[in-house]
Short mmCIF file of C-alpha atoms in Angstrom, two decimals:
data_model
loop_
_atom_site.label_atom_id
_atom_site.label_comp_id
_atom_site.label_asym_id
_atom_site.label_seq_id
_atom_site.Cartn_x
_atom_site.Cartn_y
_atom_site.Cartn_z
CA MET A 1 3.12 -11.55 -35.95
CA ASP A 2 4.19 -7.95 -36.58
CA ASN A 3 7.25 -6.26 -35.13
CA PHE A 4 6.87 -3.03 -33.18
CA VAL A 5 9.80 -0.72 -32.48
CA LEU A 6 9.75 1.81 -29.63
CA ILE A 7 12.21 4.59 -28.90
CA THR A 8 12.86 4.58 -25.14
CA PRO A 9 15.37 6.35 -22.86
CA GLN A 10 17.50 3.20 -23.11
CA GLY A 11 17.36 3.01 -26.91
CA LYS A 12 15.31 1.33 -29.61
CA VAL A 13 13.38 -1.78 -28.56
CA LYS A 14 11.77 -4.21 -31.00
CA GLY A 15 8.78 -6.12 -29.67
CA ARG A 16 6.26 -8.42 -31.27
CA LEU A 17 2.49 -8.12 -31.69
CA LYS A 18 0.48 -11.30 -31.12
CA ASP A 19 -3.30 -10.99 -31.29
CA SER A 20 -4.05 -7.90 -29.17
CA CYS A 21 -0.83 -7.71 -27.12
CA ILE A 22 2.62 -6.38 -27.90
CA LYS A 23 5.32 -8.24 -25.98
CA TYR A 24 8.73 -6.75 -25.25
CA LEU A 25 10.65 -9.68 -23.77
CA GLY A 26 14.12 -9.79 -22.23
CA VAL A 27 14.61 -6.06 -21.64
CA PRO A 28 17.64 -5.46 -19.34
CA TYR A 29 16.93 -3.24 -16.35
CA ALA A 30 20.37 -3.58 -14.72
CA GLU A 31 23.89 -4.46 -15.73
CA ALA A 32 24.69 -8.16 -15.68
CA PRO A 33 25.68 -9.09 -12.07
CA VAL A 34 28.82 -10.94 -13.10
CA GLY A 35 32.52 -10.55 -12.36
CA ASN A 36 33.09 -7.64 -9.99
CA LEU A 37 29.32 -6.98 -9.86
CA GLN A 38 28.59 -10.41 -8.42
CA PHE A 39 27.14 -10.21 -4.89
CA LYS A 40 26.73 -6.45 -5.31
CA ALA A 41 23.66 -4.23 -5.53
CA PRO A 42 22.35 -3.86 -9.09
CA ILE A 43 23.58 -1.05 -11.30
CA GLU A 44 21.20 0.71 -13.66
CA LYS A 45 21.32 -0.39 -17.29
CA LEU A 46 21.92 2.73 -19.38
CA GLU A 47 21.59 3.24 -23.13
CA TRP A 48 22.57 0.72 -25.77
CA PHE A 49 23.52 1.26 -29.39
CA GLY A 50 21.36 -0.01 -32.20
CA GLU A 51 18.11 -1.87 -31.75
CA LEU A 52 17.37 -4.35 -28.95
CA ASP A 53 15.63 -7.50 -30.18
CA ALA A 54 13.04 -8.01 -27.43
CA THR A 55 11.05 -10.83 -29.04
CA LYS A 56 12.32 -13.71 -26.88
CA PHE A 57 12.79 -14.30 -23.18
CA ALA A 58 16.20 -13.67 -21.64
CA ASN A 59 17.77 -15.86 -18.94
CA ASP A 60 16.10 -16.96 -15.73
CA PRO A 61 18.14 -16.79 -12.48
CA ILE A 62 20.65 -19.41 -11.32
CA GLN A 63 18.88 -22.05 -9.22
CA HIS A 64 18.74 -25.79 -8.46
CA PRO A 65 17.84 -27.79 -10.36
CA MET A 66 19.03 -25.64 -13.23
CA TYR A 67 17.42 -25.84 -16.65
CA LEU A 68 18.26 -24.53 -20.08
CA GLY A 69 18.25 -20.75 -19.94
CA CYS A 70 19.43 -20.17 -16.34
CA SER A 71 22.34 -17.75 -15.92
CA GLU A 72 24.00 -15.28 -13.59
CA ASP A 73 23.13 -12.73 -16.27
CA CYS A 74 19.43 -12.66 -15.40
CA LEU A 75 18.35 -9.10 -14.57
CA TYR A 76 15.76 -8.73 -17.29
CA LEU A 77 12.07 -7.92 -17.41
CA ASN A 78 9.21 -8.40 -19.85
CA VAL A 79 6.60 -5.82 -20.83
CA TYR A 80 3.11 -6.84 -22.00
CA VAL A 81 1.35 -3.91 -23.70
CA PRO A 82 -2.27 -4.19 -24.91
CA LYS A 83 -3.04 -2.49 -28.23
CA CYS A 84 -5.45 -0.20 -26.38
CA VAL A 85 -2.40 1.68 -25.09
CA SER A 86 -3.01 4.07 -27.98
CA LEU A 87 -5.92 5.42 -25.93
CA GLY A 88 -3.46 7.11 -23.56
CA LYS A 89 -1.40 6.38 -20.47
CA ILE A 90 -2.66 3.26 -18.72
CA PRO A 91 -1.94 1.62 -15.34
CA VAL A 92 1.13 -0.53 -14.80
CA VAL A 93 1.38 -3.69 -12.70
CA VAL A 94 4.76 -5.22 -11.82
CA TRP A 95 4.66 -9.02 -11.28
CA LEU A 96 7.01 -10.89 -8.89
CA PHE A 97 7.06 -14.70 -9.21
CA GLY A 98 7.24 -17.05 -6.23
CA GLY A 99 9.49 -20.02 -5.49
CA SER A 100 10.69 -19.91 -1.86
CA TYR A 101 13.44 -17.41 -2.80
CA VAL A 102 15.40 -20.20 -4.52
CA HIS A 103 13.31 -21.23 -7.56
CA GLY A 104 11.48 -19.58 -10.43
CA GLY A 105 11.70 -17.13 -13.26
CA CYS A 106 9.56 -15.05 -15.58
CA LYS A 107 9.12 -17.81 -18.14
CA GLY A 108 6.92 -19.88 -15.88
CA THR A 109 7.93 -22.69 -18.24
CA VAL A 110 10.50 -22.80 -21.03
CA ALA A 111 8.47 -21.32 -23.88
CA LYS A 112 9.68 -19.81 -27.14
CA HIS A 113 7.83 -16.50 -27.05
CA GLY A 114 6.20 -16.74 -23.63
CA LYS A 115 3.09 -18.38 -25.06
CA HIS A 116 1.44 -20.65 -22.49
CA GLY A 117 4.10 -20.03 -19.85
CA LEU A 118 2.46 -19.81 -16.44
CA TYR A 119 3.30 -16.09 -16.18
CA ASP A 120 2.43 -15.16 -19.75
CA ALA A 121 0.44 -11.99 -18.99
CA GLU A 122 -1.09 -11.45 -22.43
CA MET A 123 -4.68 -12.23 -21.41
CA PHE A 124 -4.42 -10.32 -18.14
CA ALA A 125 -3.03 -7.19 -19.85
CA VAL A 126 -5.55 -7.19 -22.69
CA GLU A 127 -8.67 -7.86 -20.59
CA ASN A 128 -7.73 -5.19 -18.03
CA SER A 129 -6.25 -2.61 -20.41
CA CYS A 130 -3.12 -2.38 -18.31
CA ILE A 131 0.60 -2.90 -18.86
CA VAL A 132 2.10 -5.91 -17.07
CA VAL A 133 5.84 -5.99 -16.30
CA THR A 134 7.22 -9.35 -15.13
CA VAL A 135 10.58 -9.19 -13.35
CA ASN A 136 13.46 -11.60 -12.85
CA TYR A 137 15.44 -11.13 -9.64
CA ARG A 138 18.40 -13.03 -8.18
CA LEU A 139 17.65 -16.11 -6.10
CA GLY A 140 19.24 -18.25 -3.41
CA LEU A 141 22.99 -17.87 -3.05
CA HIS A 142 23.13 -14.85 -5.36
CA GLY A 143 20.01 -13.08 -4.16
CA PHE A 144 19.36 -13.82 -0.49
CA LEU A 145 22.19 -15.72 1.23
CA TYR A 146 23.52 -13.41 3.95
CA LEU A 147 27.24 -13.43 3.19
CA THR A 148 27.41 -9.95 4.73
CA GLY A 149 27.32 -11.59 8.15
CA ILE A 150 30.62 -13.30 7.33
CA SER A 151 32.44 -10.63 5.32
CA ASP A 152 31.70 -6.96 4.70
CA LYS A 153 32.93 -7.42 1.11
CA PHE A 154 29.44 -8.71 0.29
CA GLU A 155 26.08 -6.92 0.17
CA SER A 156 22.77 -8.26 1.46
CA ASN A 157 19.18 -8.53 0.24
CA LEU A 158 20.26 -8.40 -3.38
CA GLY A 159 17.02 -9.95 -4.63
CA LEU A 160 15.07 -7.15 -2.95
CA LYS A 161 17.44 -4.55 -4.36
CA ASP A 162 16.95 -6.03 -7.83
CA ILE A 163 13.21 -5.46 -7.45
CA GLU A 164 13.75 -1.87 -6.38
CA MET A 165 15.95 -1.35 -9.46
CA ALA A 166 13.20 -2.82 -11.67
CA LEU A 167 10.72 -0.38 -10.12
CA ARG A 168 13.16 2.45 -10.86
CA TRP A 169 13.32 1.18 -14.46
CA VAL A 170 9.52 1.47 -14.57
CA ARG A 171 9.71 5.04 -13.24
CA ARG A 172 12.27 6.01 -15.91
CA ASN A 173 11.01 4.09 -18.92
CA ILE A 174 7.41 2.86 -18.77
CA ASP A 175 5.85 6.02 -20.19
CA SER A 176 7.64 5.18 -23.46
CA TYR A 177 5.58 1.98 -23.53
CA GLY A 178 2.34 3.86 -22.79
CA GLY A 179 2.30 3.37 -19.02
CA ASP A 180 1.28 5.80 -16.29
CA ILE A 181 4.17 6.30 -13.88
CA ASN A 182 1.69 7.63 -11.31
CA ASN A 183 -0.34 4.41 -11.24
CA VAL A 184 1.96 1.46 -10.52
CA THR A 185 0.86 -1.66 -8.65
CA LEU A 186 3.34 -4.15 -7.17
CA TRP A 187 1.91 -7.68 -7.45
CA GLY A 188 3.35 -10.99 -6.30
CA GLU A 189 2.55 -14.55 -5.23
CA SER A 190 4.13 -16.63 -2.45
CA ALA A 191 7.74 -15.45 -2.01
CA GLY A 192 6.99 -12.77 -4.61
CA ALA A 193 4.05 -11.58 -2.50
CA ALA A 194 6.21 -11.47 0.62
CA LEU A 195 8.78 -9.41 -1.31
CA ALA A 196 6.03 -7.02 -2.43
CA ILE A 197 4.98 -6.52 1.21
CA ALA A 198 8.63 -6.19 2.24
CA MET A 199 9.14 -3.37 -0.26
CA MET A 200 6.70 -1.36 1.84
CA CYS A 201 9.27 -1.64 4.66
CA VAL A 202 12.12 -0.33 2.44
CA PRO A 203 12.21 3.48 2.74
CA SER A 204 14.02 4.04 -0.56
CA ALA A 205 11.37 2.06 -2.49
CA LYS A 206 8.11 3.28 -0.93
CA ASP A 207 7.49 6.03 -3.46
CA LEU A 208 8.09 3.81 -6.50
CA PHE A 209 4.66 2.13 -6.43
CA HIS A 210 1.15 3.06 -5.38
CA LYS A 211 -0.75 -0.17 -4.63
CA VAL A 212 0.04 -3.76 -3.66
CA ILE A 213 -1.53 -7.13 -4.51
CA SER A 214 -0.31 -9.97 -2.30
CA GLN A 215 -1.27 -13.59 -2.98
CA SER A 216 -0.30 -16.28 -0.45
CA ALA A 217 2.60 -14.36 1.08
CA CYS A 218 4.91 -16.34 3.40
CA LEU A 219 5.21 -13.33 5.68
CA GLU A 220 7.26 -14.85 8.49
CA SER A 221 9.95 -16.14 6.12
CA PHE A 222 12.44 -13.45 7.07
CA TYR A 223 15.61 -13.79 9.13
CA THR A 224 17.41 -11.72 11.71
CA PRO A 225 21.10 -11.12 10.83
CA GLU A 226 22.08 -13.73 13.43
CA GLU A 227 19.77 -16.39 11.94
CA ALA A 228 20.86 -15.56 8.42
CA THR A 229 24.55 -15.72 9.32
CA GLU A 230 24.07 -19.20 10.78
CA ILE A 231 22.44 -20.37 7.54
CA ALA A 232 25.15 -18.74 5.40
CA GLU A 233 27.93 -20.42 7.39
CA LYS A 234 26.19 -23.79 7.14
CA TYR A 235 25.64 -23.25 3.39
CA LEU A 236 29.35 -22.61 2.79
CA GLU A 237 30.28 -25.60 4.94
CA TYR A 238 28.02 -27.91 2.90
CA ALA A 239 29.32 -26.43 -0.37
CA GLY A 240 32.94 -26.95 0.66
CA VAL A 241 33.81 -23.26 0.26
CA SER A 242 36.97 -22.75 2.29
CA ASN A 243 37.84 -19.29 0.97
CA LEU A 244 34.83 -17.00 0.68
CA ASP A 245 36.83 -14.46 -1.35
CA GLU A 246 37.08 -17.05 -4.12
CA ILE A 247 33.45 -18.14 -4.14
CA ASN A 248 33.02 -16.98 -7.75
CA LYS A 249 35.58 -19.61 -8.79
CA TYR A 250 33.40 -22.49 -7.63
CA ASP A 251 31.15 -24.39 -10.02
CA TYR A 252 27.52 -23.22 -9.89
CA LYS A 253 26.20 -26.78 -9.77
CA GLN A 254 28.28 -27.48 -6.68
CA LEU A 255 27.04 -24.30 -5.00
CA THR A 256 23.36 -24.54 -5.90
CA LYS A 257 22.95 -28.23 -4.99
CA VAL A 258 23.51 -27.18 -1.39
CA VAL A 259 19.93 -25.85 -1.27
CA LYS A 260 18.64 -29.39 -0.61
CA ALA A 261 21.00 -29.83 2.33
CA ILE A 262 20.02 -26.42 3.73
CA ASP A 263 16.35 -27.38 3.41
CA SER A 264 17.01 -30.48 5.52
CA TYR A 265 18.98 -28.44 8.08
CA VAL A 266 16.16 -25.93 8.52
CA ARG A 267 13.39 -28.56 8.56
CA GLU A 268 15.15 -30.38 11.37
CA ARG A 269 14.28 -27.30 13.39
CA LYS A 270 11.22 -25.68 11.78
CA PHE A 271 8.36 -26.42 9.37
CA GLY A 272 6.72 -23.36 7.92
CA ILE A 273 9.42 -21.02 6.67
CA CYS A 274 11.70 -20.96 3.66
CA SER A 275 15.30 -22.05 4.13
CA ILE A 276 16.96 -18.97 2.60
CA ASN A 277 15.20 -15.68 3.29
CA PRO A 278 15.52 -11.91 3.08
CA VAL A 279 17.19 -10.40 6.12
CA VAL A 280 15.79 -7.69 8.36
CA ASP A 281 19.10 -5.86 8.68
CA GLY A 282 17.65 -2.64 10.09
CA GLU A 283 19.32 -0.63 7.35
CA TYR A 284 17.83 -1.57 3.99
CA LEU A 285 14.93 -3.73 5.19
CA LYS A 286 13.92 -1.87 8.32
CA GLU A 287 11.47 -4.23 10.02
CA PHE A 288 9.69 -7.56 9.81
CA PRO A 289 6.67 -7.25 7.48
CA SER A 290 4.53 -9.46 9.74
CA THR A 291 5.01 -7.11 12.72
CA SER A 292 5.20 -3.74 10.95
CA SER A 293 2.69 -1.00 11.74
CA PHE A 294 3.08 0.32 8.17
CA ALA A 295 2.81 3.84 9.52
CA ASP A 296 2.32 6.56 6.89
CA LEU A 297 2.07 3.98 4.12
CA GLY A 298 -0.55 5.69 1.97
CA LYS A 299 -1.27 2.66 -0.24
CA PRO A 300 -4.30 0.42 -0.71
CA ILE A 301 -3.65 -3.31 -0.63
CA LEU A 302 -5.42 -6.42 -1.91
CA ILE A 303 -4.24 -9.43 0.09
CA GLY A 304 -5.33 -13.03 0.39
CA SER A 305 -4.56 -16.71 0.64
CA ASN A 306 -5.91 -20.06 -0.50
CA ALA A 307 -8.18 -22.25 1.62
CA ASN A 308 -5.85 -25.27 1.71
CA GLU A 309 -2.44 -23.71 1.08
CA ALA A 310 -0.13 -26.34 2.58
CA ARG A 311 -1.88 -29.56 1.57
CA VAL A 312 0.33 -29.76 -1.50
CA PHE A 313 3.35 -29.83 0.87
CA GLY A 314 2.21 -33.01 2.63
CA SER A 315 5.15 -35.07 1.40
CA VAL A 316 7.49 -32.88 3.47
CA MET A 317 5.83 -34.02 6.69
CA LYS A 318 5.38 -37.70 5.92
CA GLY A 319 7.68 -40.06 7.77
CA TYR A 320 7.96 -37.87 10.86
CA LYS A 321 6.49 -38.81 14.20
CA HIS A 322 3.55 -36.86 15.53
CA ASP A 323 5.45 -35.01 18.26
CA GLU A 324 8.32 -34.14 15.89
CA VAL A 325 5.96 -32.52 13.38
CA MET A 326 4.27 -30.42 16.07
CA ARG A 327 7.59 -29.39 17.60
CA ARG A 328 8.83 -28.15 14.24
CA ILE A 329 5.61 -26.36 13.38
CA PHE A 330 5.69 -24.65 16.79
CA PRO A 331 9.40 -24.48 17.70
CA TYR A 332 8.95 -21.72 20.28
CA PHE A 333 5.87 -23.07 22.08
CA SER A 334 5.24 -25.46 24.95
CA GLU A 335 4.12 -29.05 24.53
CA GLU A 336 0.86 -28.13 26.24
CA TYR A 337 0.17 -25.48 23.60
CA ARG A 338 0.98 -27.90 20.77
CA GLN A 339 -1.42 -30.50 22.09
CA LYS A 340 -4.24 -27.96 22.50
CA VAL A 341 -3.81 -26.84 18.90
CA LEU A 342 -3.70 -30.37 17.51
CA ALA A 343 -6.82 -31.30 19.46
CA ALA A 344 -8.65 -28.44 17.73
CA TYR A 345 -7.86 -29.83 14.24
CA THR A 346 -9.88 -33.02 14.37
CA GLN A 347 -11.63 -33.39 11.02
CA ASN A 348 -8.82 -34.79 8.89
CA PRO A 349 -6.21 -37.59 8.84
CA LYS A 350 -3.02 -36.65 10.67
CA THR A 351 -0.91 -35.58 7.68
CA ARG A 352 -3.71 -33.36 6.40
CA ASP A 353 -4.16 -31.94 9.91
CA PHE A 354 -0.48 -31.02 10.03
CA CYS A 355 -0.75 -29.42 6.59
CA ASP A 356 -3.80 -27.40 7.59
CA ILE A 357 -2.09 -26.18 10.76
CA ALA A 358 1.01 -25.20 8.79
CA GLY A 359 -1.08 -23.46 6.13
CA ASP A 360 -2.98 -21.47 8.72
CA ILE A 361 0.13 -20.20 10.52
CA MET A 362 2.14 -19.58 7.33
CA TYR A 363 -0.48 -17.80 5.26
CA LYS A 364 -3.92 -17.23 6.75
CA VAL A 365 -2.97 -15.70 10.10
CA GLN A 366 -0.21 -13.60 8.52
CA LYS A 367 -2.52 -12.02 5.96
CA TYR A 368 -4.71 -10.84 8.85
CA ASN A 369 -1.69 -9.46 10.70
CA VAL A 370 -0.87 -7.27 7.72
CA ALA A 371 -4.51 -6.45 6.99
CA ASP A 372 -5.09 -5.32 10.59
CA ALA A 373 -2.02 -3.07 10.54
CA ILE A 374 -2.58 -1.49 7.14
CA SER A 375 -6.35 -1.02 7.48
CA VAL A 376 -5.85 1.49 10.29
CA ASN A 377 -5.06 4.18 7.71
CA ASN A 378 -5.42 2.56 4.27
CA PRO A 379 -8.05 0.67 2.21
CA VAL A 380 -7.56 -3.10 2.50
CA TYR A 381 -9.36 -5.86 0.61
CA VAL A 382 -8.96 -9.44 1.88
CA TYR A 383 -9.79 -12.63 -0.02
CA GLN A 384 -9.73 -16.41 0.22
CA PHE A 385 -9.48 -18.65 -2.85
CA ASN A 386 -11.69 -21.71 -2.37
CA TYR A 387 -12.02 -23.27 -5.81
CA ALA A 388 -10.69 -26.81 -6.21
CA PRO A 389 -11.33 -28.77 -9.45
CA VAL A 390 -12.17 -32.47 -9.32
CA ILE A 391 -8.56 -33.61 -9.84
CA PHE A 392 -7.33 -31.37 -7.00
CA ARG A 393 -9.95 -32.85 -4.69
CA LEU A 394 -9.13 -36.43 -5.71
CA PHE A 395 -5.45 -35.89 -4.88
CA GLY A 396 -6.38 -34.26 -1.56
CA TRP A 397 -4.86 -30.90 -2.53
CA GLY A 398 -8.01 -28.80 -2.27
CA ALA A 399 -7.55 -25.11 -3.05
CA CYS A 400 -3.81 -25.42 -2.48
CA HIS A 401 -0.83 -23.14 -2.87
CA VAL A 402 -0.44 -21.79 -6.45
CA ALA A 403 -3.82 -23.24 -7.50
CA GLU A 404 -5.19 -19.81 -8.45
CA LEU A 405 -2.36 -18.82 -10.79
CA PRO A 406 -3.30 -20.71 -14.00
CA LEU A 407 -6.86 -19.41 -13.60
CA LEU A 408 -5.83 -15.84 -12.85
CA PHE A 409 -3.43 -15.64 -15.79
CA GLY A 410 -5.79 -17.65 -17.97
CA ASN A 411 -3.10 -20.19 -18.84
CA MET A 412 -4.83 -23.55 -18.34
CA LYS A 413 -4.66 -24.81 -21.93
CA PRO A 414 -1.13 -26.20 -22.40
CA TRP A 415 -1.09 -30.00 -22.67
CA PHE A 416 0.86 -30.38 -19.41
CA ARG A 417 -1.70 -28.30 -17.47
CA MET A 418 -4.99 -29.35 -19.08
CA PRO A 419 -5.36 -32.69 -17.20
CA LEU A 420 -5.60 -30.81 -13.91
CA TYR A 421 -8.89 -29.29 -15.03
CA LEU A 422 -10.59 -32.27 -16.68
CA GLY A 423 -14.32 -31.87 -16.26
CA ASP A 424 -13.89 -28.39 -14.78
CA GLN A 425 -12.35 -26.28 -17.52
CA THR A 426 -15.40 -24.07 -18.14
CA THR A 427 -16.00 -23.37 -14.45
CA ALA A 428 -12.30 -22.79 -13.76
CA ALA A 429 -12.08 -20.34 -16.66
CA GLU A 430 -15.08 -18.42 -15.33
CA VAL A 431 -13.56 -18.21 -11.84
CA GLY A 432 -10.33 -16.88 -13.33
CA LYS A 433 -12.12 -14.33 -15.49
CA ARG A 434 -14.03 -12.91 -12.50
CA MET A 435 -10.83 -12.70 -10.45
CA ARG A 436 -9.03 -10.90 -13.29
CA LYS A 437 -11.81 -8.30 -13.34
CA TYR A 438 -11.51 -7.65 -9.60
CA TRP A 439 -7.71 -7.47 -9.88
CA GLY A 440 -7.95 -5.17 -12.92
CA ASN A 441 -10.35 -2.77 -11.20
CA PHE A 442 -7.99 -2.58 -8.21
CA ILE A 443 -5.03 -1.90 -10.51
CA TRP A 444 -6.94 0.96 -12.11
CA SER A 445 -8.55 2.56 -9.07
CA GLY A 446 -7.39 0.93 -5.83
CA ASN A 447 -10.91 -0.51 -5.48
CA PRO A 448 -11.69 -4.01 -6.82
CA ASN A 449 -15.39 -3.21 -7.23
CA SER A 450 -14.97 -0.81 -10.15
CA ALA A 451 -12.35 0.98 -12.20
CA ASN A 452 -12.12 4.75 -12.58
CA ASN A 453 -15.42 6.62 -12.82
CA GLY A 454 -17.36 3.53 -11.79
CA ASP A 455 -16.49 1.56 -14.94
CA HIS A 456 -16.65 -2.27 -14.94
CA PRO A 457 -18.74 -2.66 -11.76
CA MET A 458 -18.82 -6.15 -10.24
CA GLU A 459 -22.00 -8.02 -9.34
CA VAL A 460 -20.78 -9.12 -5.90
CA VAL A 461 -19.57 -6.21 -3.77
CA TRP A 462 -16.17 -6.73 -2.15
CA ASN A 463 -16.35 -4.78 1.11
CA LYS A 464 -13.29 -3.26 2.73
CA TYR A 465 -11.58 -5.03 5.60
CA THR A 466 -11.30 -3.24 8.94
CA SER A 467 -10.55 -4.42 12.47
CA THR A 468 -14.27 -4.18 13.24
CA ASP A 469 -15.67 -5.33 9.87
CA ARG A 470 -13.47 -8.30 8.98
CA ASN A 471 -14.76 -8.74 5.45
CA CYS A 472 -13.29 -11.44 3.26
CA MET A 473 -14.18 -12.13 -0.38
CA ASN A 474 -14.44 -15.85 -1.15
CA PHE A 475 -13.71 -17.03 -4.69
CA GLY A 476 -15.25 -20.33 -5.74
CA LYS A 477 -17.86 -21.51 -8.21
CA THR A 478 -19.71 -18.44 -6.96
CA ASP A 479 -18.30 -15.45 -5.08
CA SER A 480 -19.38 -14.13 -1.69
CA CYS A 481 -18.09 -11.55 0.76
CA LEU A 482 -18.32 -12.77 4.37
CA LYS A 483 -17.54 -11.32 7.77
CA ASP A 484 -15.42 -12.95 10.48
CA GLN A 485 -15.07 -16.23 8.63
CA ASP A 486 -11.72 -17.11 10.23
CA VAL A 487 -12.57 -16.51 13.87
CA GLU A 488 -12.55 -20.27 14.41
CA THR A 489 -9.02 -20.55 13.02
CA MET A 490 -7.76 -17.93 15.46
CA GLN A 491 -9.48 -19.76 18.31
CA LYS A 492 -7.80 -23.03 17.31
CA LEU A 493 -4.41 -21.30 17.48
CA GLN A 494 -5.23 -19.84 20.90
CA GLY A 495 -5.12 -16.30 19.45
CA GLU A 496 -1.41 -16.47 18.64
CA ARG A 497 -0.27 -14.28 15.75
CA HIS A 498 3.50 -14.94 15.38
CA PHE A 499 5.16 -18.33 15.10
CA PHE A 500 8.68 -17.80 13.70
CA VAL A 501 9.22 -14.06 14.13
CA ARG A 502 9.42 -13.22 17.82
CA LYS A 503 8.12 -9.78 18.77
#
């Protein structure tokens, strides 16, 4: 490995070249949110003296269960630069990890230099000749619990504000790394995808990026201030916090363990949303992403979901009676409606039926809500991921939530991931490579079919989605673009579009 030193507006940064990618890991984009900065909006990280050693990951956010390397001091990002950057300014894509707003981090796994971590973007950056920036943002209590509803001494939506600050870091600094500040794509999966969509509803952030890629976004996992205040009060009750002004004196383990209790509290009422969510406060986050018209957006979007998203969540629903599961999946609907929906899902055992219903309302229907709204004035490309290796099928997971990530990042080889692809490694790798090409073309040009000037054309044409031509690209052993493939799903749900956010 060779060291590479850049001079940036923040100061000197030492990265490390491995194969064809230079990695700058653990670069601070904001001041550490500790002490008086705890529960406050992020503050820009200015210059430092000397040379920053950016050859190892910095801390991941505080969460439960915590692991080695979690800290309050977590506002760092990682920059993956392909050697081809010497050819000129290249596109930038900013990655947001998922984890239900309470788990996750840029490492993907605890790895020394990012090698083989789930979100190691080396292969993606090199194959697509783009710069990938992966971002840590505050989670749970520190990032999304709505303490503002209890005391105006606290600020809200801090995880979202962290992401905006990271985008501002890109605007100020990425040209020093070889990036094009006029070609920035915001890309996320699960909660990260929902946050990417939400940033389109934040006026102060709209001009900081130019395209969006959304994978399996949980787009109704947002709270009103009233809902969020209820959860915050219950959280503090469970944590035994009697004086909110002294919350920073409590032990982190005591505070973060409460997430399990909050999960139980929410699931007693609803299946299908996260327990701690961003808040539509009408000030910073102006509107619910699942109901927004996205007027005057001016951005193309690539959005999709997996065929069997919620089957991996089956354990959550086991042990509950039939009527309880349906009541919690449809908390705002009549018993007659619930029975009509269940009768339409007749091909699977009960638990799998419940999972398929939950997956449809959480992910599939919501991607079409957003696609319909954005496609009025902007290019939209919709996909479904259908590929399930043998092991996934044997366990009944199918093409479940997160299943596309190891393929898309090309990180299937670590010993702890390899068994999932036994007998299917070659096919899985080919699926991932094709997806990376579509993603890379979109990052370059806003069109997944080819990059600028028609470079890197794809064999299977991915047609745009419109309200009249409901095209959806299907990724499996082979790829195909189909029309109106989810009409049956909408019929099963009686045409309903919103299940937790009430219009």
